[in-house]
Coordinates of C-alpha atoms in Angstrom, one line a residue:
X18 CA -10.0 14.4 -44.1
X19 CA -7.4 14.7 -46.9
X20 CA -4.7 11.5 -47.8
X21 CA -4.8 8.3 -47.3
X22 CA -7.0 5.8 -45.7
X23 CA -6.7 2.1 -45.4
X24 CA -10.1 0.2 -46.5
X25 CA -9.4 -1.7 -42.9
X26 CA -9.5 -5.4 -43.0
X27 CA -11.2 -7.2 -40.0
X28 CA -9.5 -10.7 -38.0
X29 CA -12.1 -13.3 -37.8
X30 CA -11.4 -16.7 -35.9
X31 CA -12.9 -19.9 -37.6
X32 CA -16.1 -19.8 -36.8
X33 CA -16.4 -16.3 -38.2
X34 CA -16.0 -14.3 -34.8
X35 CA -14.8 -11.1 -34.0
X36 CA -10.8 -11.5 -33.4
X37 CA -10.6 -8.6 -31.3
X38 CA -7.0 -9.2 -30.6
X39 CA -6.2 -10.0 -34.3
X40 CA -8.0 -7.0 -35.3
X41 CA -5.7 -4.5 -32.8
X42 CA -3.2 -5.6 -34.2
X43 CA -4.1 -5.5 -38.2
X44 CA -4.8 -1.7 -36.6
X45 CA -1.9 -1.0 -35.4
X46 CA 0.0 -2.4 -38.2
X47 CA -1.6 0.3 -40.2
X48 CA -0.8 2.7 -38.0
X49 CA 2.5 2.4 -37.1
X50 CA 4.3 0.3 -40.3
X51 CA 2.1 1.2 -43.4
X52 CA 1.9 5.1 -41.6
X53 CA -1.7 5.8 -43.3
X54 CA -3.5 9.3 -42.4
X55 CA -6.5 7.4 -41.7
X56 CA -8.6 4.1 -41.7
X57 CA -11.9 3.6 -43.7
X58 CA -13.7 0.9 -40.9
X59 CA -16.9 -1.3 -41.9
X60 CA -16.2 -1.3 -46.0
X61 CA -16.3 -4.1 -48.3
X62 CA -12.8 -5.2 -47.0
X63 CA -14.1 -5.6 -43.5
X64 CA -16.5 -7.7 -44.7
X65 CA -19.0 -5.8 -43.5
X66 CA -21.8 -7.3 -46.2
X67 CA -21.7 -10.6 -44.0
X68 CA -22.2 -9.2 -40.9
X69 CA -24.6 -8.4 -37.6
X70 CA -25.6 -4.4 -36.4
X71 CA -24.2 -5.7 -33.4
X72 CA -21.0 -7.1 -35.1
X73 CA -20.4 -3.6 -36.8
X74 CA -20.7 -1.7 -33.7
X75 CA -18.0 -3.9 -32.2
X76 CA -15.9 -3.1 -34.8
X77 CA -16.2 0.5 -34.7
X78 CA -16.0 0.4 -30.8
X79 CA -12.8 -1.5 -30.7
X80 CA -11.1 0.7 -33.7
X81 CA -11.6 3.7 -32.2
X82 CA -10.5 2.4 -28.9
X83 CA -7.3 1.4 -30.1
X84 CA -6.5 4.2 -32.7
X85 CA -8.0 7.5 -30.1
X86 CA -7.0 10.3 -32.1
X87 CA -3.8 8.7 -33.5
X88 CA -5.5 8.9 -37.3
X89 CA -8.8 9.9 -39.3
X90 CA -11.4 7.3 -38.8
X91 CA -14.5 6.7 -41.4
X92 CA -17.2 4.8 -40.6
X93 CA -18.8 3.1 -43.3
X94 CA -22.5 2.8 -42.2
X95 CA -24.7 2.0 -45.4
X96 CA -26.9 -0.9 -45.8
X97 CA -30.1 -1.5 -48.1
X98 CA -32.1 -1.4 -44.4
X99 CA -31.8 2.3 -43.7
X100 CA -33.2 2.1 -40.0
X101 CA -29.8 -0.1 -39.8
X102 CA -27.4 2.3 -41.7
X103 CA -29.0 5.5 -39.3
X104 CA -28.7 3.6 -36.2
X105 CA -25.2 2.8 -37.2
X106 CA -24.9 6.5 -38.1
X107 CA -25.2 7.6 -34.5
X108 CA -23.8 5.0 -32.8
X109 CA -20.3 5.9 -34.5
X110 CA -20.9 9.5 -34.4
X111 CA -21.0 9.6 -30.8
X112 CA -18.0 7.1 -30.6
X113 CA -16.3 10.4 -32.4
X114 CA -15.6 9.3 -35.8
X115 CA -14.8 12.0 -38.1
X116 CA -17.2 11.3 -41.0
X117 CA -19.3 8.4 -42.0
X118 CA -19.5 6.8 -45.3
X119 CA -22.8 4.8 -46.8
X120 CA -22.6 2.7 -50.3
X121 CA -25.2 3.1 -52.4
X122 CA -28.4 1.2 -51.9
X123 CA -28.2 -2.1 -54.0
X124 CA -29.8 -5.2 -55.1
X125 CA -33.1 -3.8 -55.9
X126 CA -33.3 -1.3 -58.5
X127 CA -33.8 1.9 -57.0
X128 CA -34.2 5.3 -58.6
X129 CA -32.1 8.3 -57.7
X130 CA -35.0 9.6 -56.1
X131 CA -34.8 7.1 -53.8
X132 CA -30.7 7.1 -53.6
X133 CA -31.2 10.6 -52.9
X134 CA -33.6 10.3 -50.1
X135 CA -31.6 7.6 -48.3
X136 CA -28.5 9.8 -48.7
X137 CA -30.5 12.2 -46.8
X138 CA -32.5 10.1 -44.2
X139 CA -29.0 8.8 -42.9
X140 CA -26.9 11.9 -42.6
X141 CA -29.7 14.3 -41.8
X142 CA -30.5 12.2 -38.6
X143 CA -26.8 13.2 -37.0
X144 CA -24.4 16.2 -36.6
X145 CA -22.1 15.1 -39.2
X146 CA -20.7 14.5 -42.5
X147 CA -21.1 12.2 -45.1
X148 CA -18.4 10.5 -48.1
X149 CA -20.7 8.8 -50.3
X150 CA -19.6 5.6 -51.6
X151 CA -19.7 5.0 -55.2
X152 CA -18.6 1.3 -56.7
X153 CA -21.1 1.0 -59.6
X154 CA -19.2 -2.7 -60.3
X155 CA -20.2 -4.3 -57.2
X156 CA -23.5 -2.1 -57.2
X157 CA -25.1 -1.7 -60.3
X158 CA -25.6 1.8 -59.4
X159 CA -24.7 4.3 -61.9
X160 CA -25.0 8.2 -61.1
X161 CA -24.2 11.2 -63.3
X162 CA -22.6 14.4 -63.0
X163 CA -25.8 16.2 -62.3
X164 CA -27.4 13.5 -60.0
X165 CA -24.1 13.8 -57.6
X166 CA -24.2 17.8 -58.0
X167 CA -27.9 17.0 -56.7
X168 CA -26.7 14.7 -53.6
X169 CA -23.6 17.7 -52.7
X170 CA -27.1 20.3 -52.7
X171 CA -26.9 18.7 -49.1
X172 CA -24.0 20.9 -47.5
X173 CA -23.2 17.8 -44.9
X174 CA -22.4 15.3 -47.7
X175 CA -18.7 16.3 -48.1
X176 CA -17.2 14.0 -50.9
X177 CA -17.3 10.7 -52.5
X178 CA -15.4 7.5 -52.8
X179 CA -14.5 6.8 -56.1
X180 CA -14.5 3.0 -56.9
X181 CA -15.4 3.3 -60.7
X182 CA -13.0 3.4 -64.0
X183 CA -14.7 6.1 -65.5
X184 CA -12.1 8.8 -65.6
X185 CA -14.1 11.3 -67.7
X186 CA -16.6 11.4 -64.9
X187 CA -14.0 11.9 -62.6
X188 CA -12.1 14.4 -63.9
X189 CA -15.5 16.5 -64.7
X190 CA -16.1 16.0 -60.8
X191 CA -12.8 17.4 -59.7
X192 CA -13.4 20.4 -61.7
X193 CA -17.1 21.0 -61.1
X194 CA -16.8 20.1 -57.5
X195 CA -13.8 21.8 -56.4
X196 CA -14.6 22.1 -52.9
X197 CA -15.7 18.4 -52.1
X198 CA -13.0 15.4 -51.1
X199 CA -13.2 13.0 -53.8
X200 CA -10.6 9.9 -53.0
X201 CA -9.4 7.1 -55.1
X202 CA -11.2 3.5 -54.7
X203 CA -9.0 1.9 -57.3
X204 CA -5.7 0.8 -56.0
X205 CA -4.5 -0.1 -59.1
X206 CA -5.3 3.4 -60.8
X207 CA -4.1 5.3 -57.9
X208 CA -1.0 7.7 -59.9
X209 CA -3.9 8.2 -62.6
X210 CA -6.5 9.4 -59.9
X211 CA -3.9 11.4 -58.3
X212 CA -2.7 13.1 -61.7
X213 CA -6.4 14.4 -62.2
X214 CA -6.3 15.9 -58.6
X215 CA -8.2 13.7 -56.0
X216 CA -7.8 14.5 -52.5
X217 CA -6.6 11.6 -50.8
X218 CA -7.7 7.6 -51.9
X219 CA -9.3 4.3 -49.5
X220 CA -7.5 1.1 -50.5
X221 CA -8.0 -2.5 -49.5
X222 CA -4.3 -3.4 -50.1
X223 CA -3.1 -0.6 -48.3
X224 CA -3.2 -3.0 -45.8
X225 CA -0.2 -4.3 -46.9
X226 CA 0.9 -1.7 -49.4
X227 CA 0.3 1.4 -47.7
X228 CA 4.2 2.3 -47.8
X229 CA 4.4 2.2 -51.9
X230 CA 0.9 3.8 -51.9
X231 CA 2.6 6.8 -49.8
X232 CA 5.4 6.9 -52.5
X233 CA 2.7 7.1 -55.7
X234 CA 0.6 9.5 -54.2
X235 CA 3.2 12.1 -53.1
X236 CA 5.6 11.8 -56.0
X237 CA 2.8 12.4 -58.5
X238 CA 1.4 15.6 -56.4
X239 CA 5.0 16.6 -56.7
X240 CA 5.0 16.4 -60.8
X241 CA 7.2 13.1 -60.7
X242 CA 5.3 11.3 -62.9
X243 CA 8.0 9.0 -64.4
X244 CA 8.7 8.0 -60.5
X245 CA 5.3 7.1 -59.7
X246 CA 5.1 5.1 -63.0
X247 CA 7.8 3.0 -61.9
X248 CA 6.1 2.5 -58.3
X249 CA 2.6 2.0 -59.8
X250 CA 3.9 -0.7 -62.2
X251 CA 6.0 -2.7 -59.6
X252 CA 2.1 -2.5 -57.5
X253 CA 0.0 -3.8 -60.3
X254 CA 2.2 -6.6 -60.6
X255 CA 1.7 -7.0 -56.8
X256 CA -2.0 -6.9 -56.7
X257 CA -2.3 -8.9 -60.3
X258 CA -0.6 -12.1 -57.9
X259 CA -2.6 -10.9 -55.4
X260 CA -6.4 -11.0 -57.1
X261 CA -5.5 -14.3 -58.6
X262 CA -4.8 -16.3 -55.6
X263 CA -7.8 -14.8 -53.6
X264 CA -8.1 -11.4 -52.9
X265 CA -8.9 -10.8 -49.1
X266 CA -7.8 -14.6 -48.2
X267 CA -4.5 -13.3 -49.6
X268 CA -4.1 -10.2 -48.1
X269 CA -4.4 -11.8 -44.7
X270 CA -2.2 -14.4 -45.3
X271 CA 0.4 -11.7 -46.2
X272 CA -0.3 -9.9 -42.9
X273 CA -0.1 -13.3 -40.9
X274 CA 3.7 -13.4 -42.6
X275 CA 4.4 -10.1 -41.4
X276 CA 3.4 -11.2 -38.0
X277 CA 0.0 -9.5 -37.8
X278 CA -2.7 -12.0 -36.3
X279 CA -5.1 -11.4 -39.6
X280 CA -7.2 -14.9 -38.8
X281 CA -9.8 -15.7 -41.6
X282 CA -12.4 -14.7 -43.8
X283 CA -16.1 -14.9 -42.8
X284 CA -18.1 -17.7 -45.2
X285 CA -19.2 -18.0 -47.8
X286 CA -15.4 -17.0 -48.7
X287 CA -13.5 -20.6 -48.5
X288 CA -10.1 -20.6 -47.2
X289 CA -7.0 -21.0 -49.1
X290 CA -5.7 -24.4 -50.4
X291 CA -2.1 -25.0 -48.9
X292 CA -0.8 -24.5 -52.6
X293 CA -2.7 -21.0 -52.2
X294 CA -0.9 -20.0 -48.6
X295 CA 2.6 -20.6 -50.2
X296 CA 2.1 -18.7 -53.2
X297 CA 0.5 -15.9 -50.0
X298 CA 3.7 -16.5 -48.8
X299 CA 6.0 -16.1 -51.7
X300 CA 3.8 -13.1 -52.4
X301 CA 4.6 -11.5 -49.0
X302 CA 8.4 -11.2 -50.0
X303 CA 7.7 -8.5 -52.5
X304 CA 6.0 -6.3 -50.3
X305 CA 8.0 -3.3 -48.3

């Protein structure tokens, strides 16, 4: 389960439906242009915070219908209603996804006790493996070196998404944890990740990006540092324009210009102004 995976964005119409058309086709786009070894399905990108059960299995059934065995898939199944996240657990399990993913359990304030017991609850209830997804910022949820060593006592949770800036922690994972996938949630710090030895990395503007992200990840496992710089900058600059006209409104604009029926965002995310889709558009000409 090693490289990269696309955090996979999904096409909803107007009245925040499923575009199951528009979503084929933001799939095969990452597929066949942005050539990614994998895509990382139900994550914050997808939207999935805004949606139905029902909606989520849809999303997973139509992904892996269109991909087969063409790439990796991850199913990210956690929600703060765990009977949800384990019936999402086996329903993509038995579609045949290769591992599942679960964010930390958020909003209230719960102990690691209890993050360790939901960890559990979820992937002990199917034959499969679990990436557990860490983005403290969007969370609140902080865990240690020795509170993950505790979660990995669990032989079926295999490795962790790292959305976090804290580069001490993850350079003491790499080394203490040798043996478990850690990947990259940061796009922007995606050479530095790579440097201190991650495995592979999940990354909304992959979507888009995926070709440059290619470039930074393999010349940097290759020593070419200097290379990757250059790459990384010419990205930041990209996904600076990017976060300030609207993050995910952005990115789909930029895949409607490419030709990719992206649709819209689900509410409460607004649309973008006209000024907004131009700049989208102007945007889109940087990107490979």
């Amino acid at each position: 389960m090693k490289g990269l995976f696309t955090a996979l964005m999904v096409s909803y119409d107007q009245d925040g439906n499923i575009n199951e058309k528009g979503l084929r086709e933001i799939i095969r786009y990452n597929v066949d242009v942005n050539k990614v070894d994998g895509l990382y399905v139900n994550g914050s990108t997808g939207e999935n915070f805004m949606i139905s059960t029902e909606e989520k299995k849809e999303i997973f059934r139509i992904t892996k219908d269109e991909v087969k065995d063409q790439v990796q898939l991850i199913a990210q199944v956690g929600s703060v209603n765990v009977k949800e996240a384990i019936e999402l657990a086996k329903y993509a399990t038995d579609l045949g996804y290769g591992a599942l993913s679960a964010v930390t359990p958020f909003y209230y304030k719960f102990d690691f006790e209890e993050i360790k017991q939901y960890y559990n609850s979820i992937i002990n209830a199917v034959d499969n493996k679990m990436i557990i997804y860490s983005i403290p910022f969007l969370t609140g949820v902080n865990m240690s070196l020795s509170q993950f060593e505790e979660l990995f006592e669990n032989e079926k949770i295999i490795g962790v998404k790292f959305t976090a800036g804290d580069f001490y922690l993850l350079e003491r994972m790499r080394k203490t944890f040798p043996d478990k996938l850690i990947y990259a949630g940061f796009d922007e710090m995606l050479l530095s990740a790579t440097v201190l030895g991650v495995d592979g990395a999940i990354g909304s503007t992959f979507n888009v990006n995926g070709k440059r992200a290619r470039q930074i990840f393999e010349l940097a496992q290759q020593g070419k540092i200097e290379e990757a710089r250059a790459i990384q900058h010419v990205t930041n600059d990209l996904i600076t324009a990017v976060l300030d006209n609207g993050l995910y409104q952005t990115l789909k604009e930029i895949l409607k210009d490419k030709g990719v029926d992206a649709g819209y965002c689900r509410q409460p995310m607004k649309e973008l102004s006209s000024e907004k889709i131009a700049v989208a558009k102007e945007i889109s000409n940087l990107f490979l």
